[in-house]
GROMACS .gro file of C-alpha atoms in nm:
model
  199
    1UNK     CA    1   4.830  16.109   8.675
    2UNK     CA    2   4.791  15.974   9.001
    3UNK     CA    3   4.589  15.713   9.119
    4UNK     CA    4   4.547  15.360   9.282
    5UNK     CA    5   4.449  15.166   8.998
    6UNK     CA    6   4.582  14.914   8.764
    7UNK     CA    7   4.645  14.983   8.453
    8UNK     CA    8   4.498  14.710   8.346
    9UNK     CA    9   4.155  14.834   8.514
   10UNK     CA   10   4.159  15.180   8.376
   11UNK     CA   11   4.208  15.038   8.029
   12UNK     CA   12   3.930  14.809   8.053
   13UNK     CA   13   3.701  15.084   8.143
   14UNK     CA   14   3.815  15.287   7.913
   15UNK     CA   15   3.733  14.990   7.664
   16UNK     CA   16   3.407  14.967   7.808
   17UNK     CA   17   3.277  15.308   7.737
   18UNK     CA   18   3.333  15.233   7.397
   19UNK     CA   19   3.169  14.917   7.385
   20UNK     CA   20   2.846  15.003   7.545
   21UNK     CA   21   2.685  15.147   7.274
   22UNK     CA   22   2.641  14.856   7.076
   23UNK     CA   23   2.450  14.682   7.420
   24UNK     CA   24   2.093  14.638   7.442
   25UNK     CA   25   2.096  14.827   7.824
   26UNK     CA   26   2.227  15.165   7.852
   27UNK     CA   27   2.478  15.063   8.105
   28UNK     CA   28   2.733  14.709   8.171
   29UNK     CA   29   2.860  14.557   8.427
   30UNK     CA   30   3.174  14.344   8.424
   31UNK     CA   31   3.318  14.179   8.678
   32UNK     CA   32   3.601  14.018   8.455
   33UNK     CA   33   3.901  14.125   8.651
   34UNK     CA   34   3.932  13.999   8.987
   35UNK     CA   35   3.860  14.236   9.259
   36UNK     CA   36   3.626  14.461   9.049
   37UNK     CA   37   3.342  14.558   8.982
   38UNK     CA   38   3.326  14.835   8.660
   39UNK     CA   39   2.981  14.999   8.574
   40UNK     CA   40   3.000  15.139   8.242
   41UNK     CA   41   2.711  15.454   8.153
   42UNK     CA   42   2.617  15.486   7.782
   43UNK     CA   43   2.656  15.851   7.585
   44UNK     CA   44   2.475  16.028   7.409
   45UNK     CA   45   2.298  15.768   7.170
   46UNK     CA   46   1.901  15.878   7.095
   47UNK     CA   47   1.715  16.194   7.115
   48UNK     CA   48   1.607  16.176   7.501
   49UNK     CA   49   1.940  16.210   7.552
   50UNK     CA   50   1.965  16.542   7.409
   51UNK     CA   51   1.675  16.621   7.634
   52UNK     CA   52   1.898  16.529   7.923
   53UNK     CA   53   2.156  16.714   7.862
   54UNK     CA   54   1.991  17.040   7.762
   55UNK     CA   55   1.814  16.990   8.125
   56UNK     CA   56   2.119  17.261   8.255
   57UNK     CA   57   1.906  17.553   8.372
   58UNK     CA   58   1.809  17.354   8.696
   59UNK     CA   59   2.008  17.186   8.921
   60UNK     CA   60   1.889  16.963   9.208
   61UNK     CA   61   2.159  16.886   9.495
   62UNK     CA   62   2.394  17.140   9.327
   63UNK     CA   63   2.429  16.865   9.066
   64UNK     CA   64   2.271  16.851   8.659
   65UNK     CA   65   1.908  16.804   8.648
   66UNK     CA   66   1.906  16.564   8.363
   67UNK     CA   67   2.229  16.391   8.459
   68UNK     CA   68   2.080  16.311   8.848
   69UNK     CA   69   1.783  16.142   8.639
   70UNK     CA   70   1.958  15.973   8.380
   71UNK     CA   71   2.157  15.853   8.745
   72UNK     CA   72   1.840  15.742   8.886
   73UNK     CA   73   1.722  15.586   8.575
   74UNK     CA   74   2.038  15.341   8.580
   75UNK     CA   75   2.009  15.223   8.945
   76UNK     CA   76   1.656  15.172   8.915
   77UNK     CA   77   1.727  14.966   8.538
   78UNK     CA   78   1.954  14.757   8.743
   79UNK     CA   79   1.751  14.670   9.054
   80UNK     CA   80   1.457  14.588   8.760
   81UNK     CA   81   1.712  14.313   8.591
   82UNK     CA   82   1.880  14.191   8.925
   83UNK     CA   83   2.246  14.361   8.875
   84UNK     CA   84   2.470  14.311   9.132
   85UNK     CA   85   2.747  14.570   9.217
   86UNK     CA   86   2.941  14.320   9.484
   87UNK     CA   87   2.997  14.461   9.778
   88UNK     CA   88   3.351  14.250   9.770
   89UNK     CA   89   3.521  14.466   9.493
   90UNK     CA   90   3.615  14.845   9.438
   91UNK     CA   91   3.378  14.965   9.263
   92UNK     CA   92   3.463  15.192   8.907
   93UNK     CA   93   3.235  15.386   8.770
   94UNK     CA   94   3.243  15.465   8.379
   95UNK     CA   95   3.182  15.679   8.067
   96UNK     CA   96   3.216  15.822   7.773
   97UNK     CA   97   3.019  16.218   7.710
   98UNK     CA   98   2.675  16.150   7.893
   99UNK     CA   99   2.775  15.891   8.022
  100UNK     CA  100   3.091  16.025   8.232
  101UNK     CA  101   2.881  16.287   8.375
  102UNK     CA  102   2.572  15.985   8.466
  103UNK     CA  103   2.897  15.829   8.663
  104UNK     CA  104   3.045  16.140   8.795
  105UNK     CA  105   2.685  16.138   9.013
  106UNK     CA  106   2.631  15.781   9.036
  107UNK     CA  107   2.979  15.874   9.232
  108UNK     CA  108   2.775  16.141   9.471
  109UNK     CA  109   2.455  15.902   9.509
  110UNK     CA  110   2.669  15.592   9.597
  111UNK     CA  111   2.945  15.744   9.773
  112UNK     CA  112   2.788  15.722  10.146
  113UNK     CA  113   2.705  15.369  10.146
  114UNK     CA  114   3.022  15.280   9.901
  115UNK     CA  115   3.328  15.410  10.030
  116UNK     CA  116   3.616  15.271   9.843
  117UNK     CA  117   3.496  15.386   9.453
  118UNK     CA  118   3.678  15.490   9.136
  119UNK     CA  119   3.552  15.767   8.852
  120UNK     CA  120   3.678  15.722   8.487
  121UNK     CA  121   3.528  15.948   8.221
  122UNK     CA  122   3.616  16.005   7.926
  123UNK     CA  123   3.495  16.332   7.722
  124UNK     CA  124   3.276  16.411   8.025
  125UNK     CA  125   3.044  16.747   8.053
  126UNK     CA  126   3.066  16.916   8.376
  127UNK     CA  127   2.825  16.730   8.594
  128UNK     CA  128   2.719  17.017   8.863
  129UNK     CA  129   2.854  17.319   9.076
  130UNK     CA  130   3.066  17.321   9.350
  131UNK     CA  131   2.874  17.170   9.586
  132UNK     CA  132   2.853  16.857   9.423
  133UNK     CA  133   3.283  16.900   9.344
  134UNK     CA  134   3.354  16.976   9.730
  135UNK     CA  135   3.137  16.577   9.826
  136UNK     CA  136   3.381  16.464   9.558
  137UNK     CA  137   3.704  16.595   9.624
  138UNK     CA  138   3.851  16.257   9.782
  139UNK     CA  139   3.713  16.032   9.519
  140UNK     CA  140   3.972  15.888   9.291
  141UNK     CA  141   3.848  16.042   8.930
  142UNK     CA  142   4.047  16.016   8.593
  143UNK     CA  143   3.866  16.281   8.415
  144UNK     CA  144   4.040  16.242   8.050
  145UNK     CA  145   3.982  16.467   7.775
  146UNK     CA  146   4.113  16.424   7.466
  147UNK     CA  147   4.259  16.719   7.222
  148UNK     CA  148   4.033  17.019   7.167
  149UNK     CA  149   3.725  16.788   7.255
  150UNK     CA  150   3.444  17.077   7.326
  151UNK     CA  151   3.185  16.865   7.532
  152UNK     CA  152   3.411  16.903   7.838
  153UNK     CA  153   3.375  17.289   7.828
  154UNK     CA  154   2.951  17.229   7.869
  155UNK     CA  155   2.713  17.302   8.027
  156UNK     CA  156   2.873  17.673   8.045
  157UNK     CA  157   3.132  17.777   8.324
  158UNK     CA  158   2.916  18.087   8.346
  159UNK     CA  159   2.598  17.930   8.432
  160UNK     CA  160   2.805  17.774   8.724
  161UNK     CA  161   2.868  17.435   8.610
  162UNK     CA  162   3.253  17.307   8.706
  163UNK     CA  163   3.430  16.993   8.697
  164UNK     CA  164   3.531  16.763   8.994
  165UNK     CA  165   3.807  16.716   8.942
  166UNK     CA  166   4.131  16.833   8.715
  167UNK     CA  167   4.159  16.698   8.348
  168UNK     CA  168   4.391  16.386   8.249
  169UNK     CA  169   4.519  16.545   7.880
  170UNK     CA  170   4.459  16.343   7.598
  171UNK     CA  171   4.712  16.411   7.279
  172UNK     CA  172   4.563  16.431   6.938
  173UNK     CA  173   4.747  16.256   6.709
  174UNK     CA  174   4.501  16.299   6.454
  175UNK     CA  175   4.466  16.707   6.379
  176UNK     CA  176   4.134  16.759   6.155
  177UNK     CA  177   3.898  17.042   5.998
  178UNK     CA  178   3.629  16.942   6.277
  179UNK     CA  179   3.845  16.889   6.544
  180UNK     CA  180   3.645  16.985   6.850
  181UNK     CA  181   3.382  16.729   6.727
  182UNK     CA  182   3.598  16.490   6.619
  183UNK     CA  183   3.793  16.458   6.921
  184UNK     CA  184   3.502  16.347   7.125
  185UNK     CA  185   3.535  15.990   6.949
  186UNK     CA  186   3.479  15.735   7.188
  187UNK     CA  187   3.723  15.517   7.013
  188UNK     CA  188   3.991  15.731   6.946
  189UNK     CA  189   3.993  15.813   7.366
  190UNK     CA  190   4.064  15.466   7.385
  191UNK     CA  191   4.354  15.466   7.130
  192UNK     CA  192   4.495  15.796   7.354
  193UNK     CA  193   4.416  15.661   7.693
  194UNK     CA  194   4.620  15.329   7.583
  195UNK     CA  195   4.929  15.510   7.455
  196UNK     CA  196   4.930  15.719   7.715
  197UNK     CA  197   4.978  15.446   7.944
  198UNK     CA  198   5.161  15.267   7.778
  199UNK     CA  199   5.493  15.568   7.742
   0.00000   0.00000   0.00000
């Protein structure tokens, strides 16, 4: 696993995904470690969601419909309630299922005026094709899945959906009759992420 953050940074994102469900916006920003800035993209949580992510069959920029909007929908929900990204900190984009993929092209939309960013997703669907992978490939991205999870094998390879970037492999300590649903935990991607880091 190679990249140019902290430790302490990835875990904190990592810690963020799971604790943005239970805030009122569907994204947070903390600036709580010195340096930067981590925006943190809720999941899945309410049926336009689902509507989001079944928005596959077209693509706009090479990149998810419904992820581009849900995108849009964040930038424009923080200009609305006066969030600041500071210019003066590395930027880290987060999350968790819906949210990962939301970041992944948050990435693409702020990449041109925001050159020094960071992607961490955890149990991410593949956000677009190739084109949007290729504007990506220098991006720093820690693209974990955890054991069997199945959301990071959606929206289908055949339809021409890929990742960005390779996988960061999550063990599963915790082996169960549902375990391609079950691994998709938000929580439990923390407990991995941490132990991982911590060998």
């Amino acid at each position: 696993m190679e990249t140019k953050l902290p430790k302490e940074v990835i875990l904190k994102a990592v810690k963020n995904c799971v604790d943005v469900y239970a805030h009122e916006n569907d994204f947070t920003v903390d600036k709580s470690i010195p340096g930067y800035c981590i925006l943190t993209v809720e999941g899945t949580s309410s049926m336009d969601d689902w509507v989001t992510n079944l928005k596959f069959l077209i693509r706009s920029d090479d990149t998810h419909r419904g992820f581009k909007e849900n995108a849009m929908r964040t930038l424009t929900s923080m200009v609305l309630n006066y969030e600041s990204l500071c210019r003066d900190r590395v930027l880290v984009l987060a999350g968790h299922s819906l949210g990962g993929a939301t970041a992944t092209v948050l990435a693409d939309l702020l990449l041109p005026n925001t050159p020094e960013l960071h992607i961490i997703t955890i149990g991410s669907p593949r956000p677009g094709g190739r084109g949007l992978r290729e504007r990506l490939k220098d991006v720093d991205h820690l693209r974990f899945v955890h054991g069997s999870d199945i959301v990071p094998k959606s929206p289908p390879y055949l339809t021409g959906y890929v990742h960005t970037h390779p996988q960061v492999y999550l063990e599963d300590a915790n082996e169960t009759r549902f375990d391609r649903v079950a691994d998709h935990n938000a929580a439990d991607y923390y407990t991995a992420v941490e132990k991982l880091l911590n060998e």
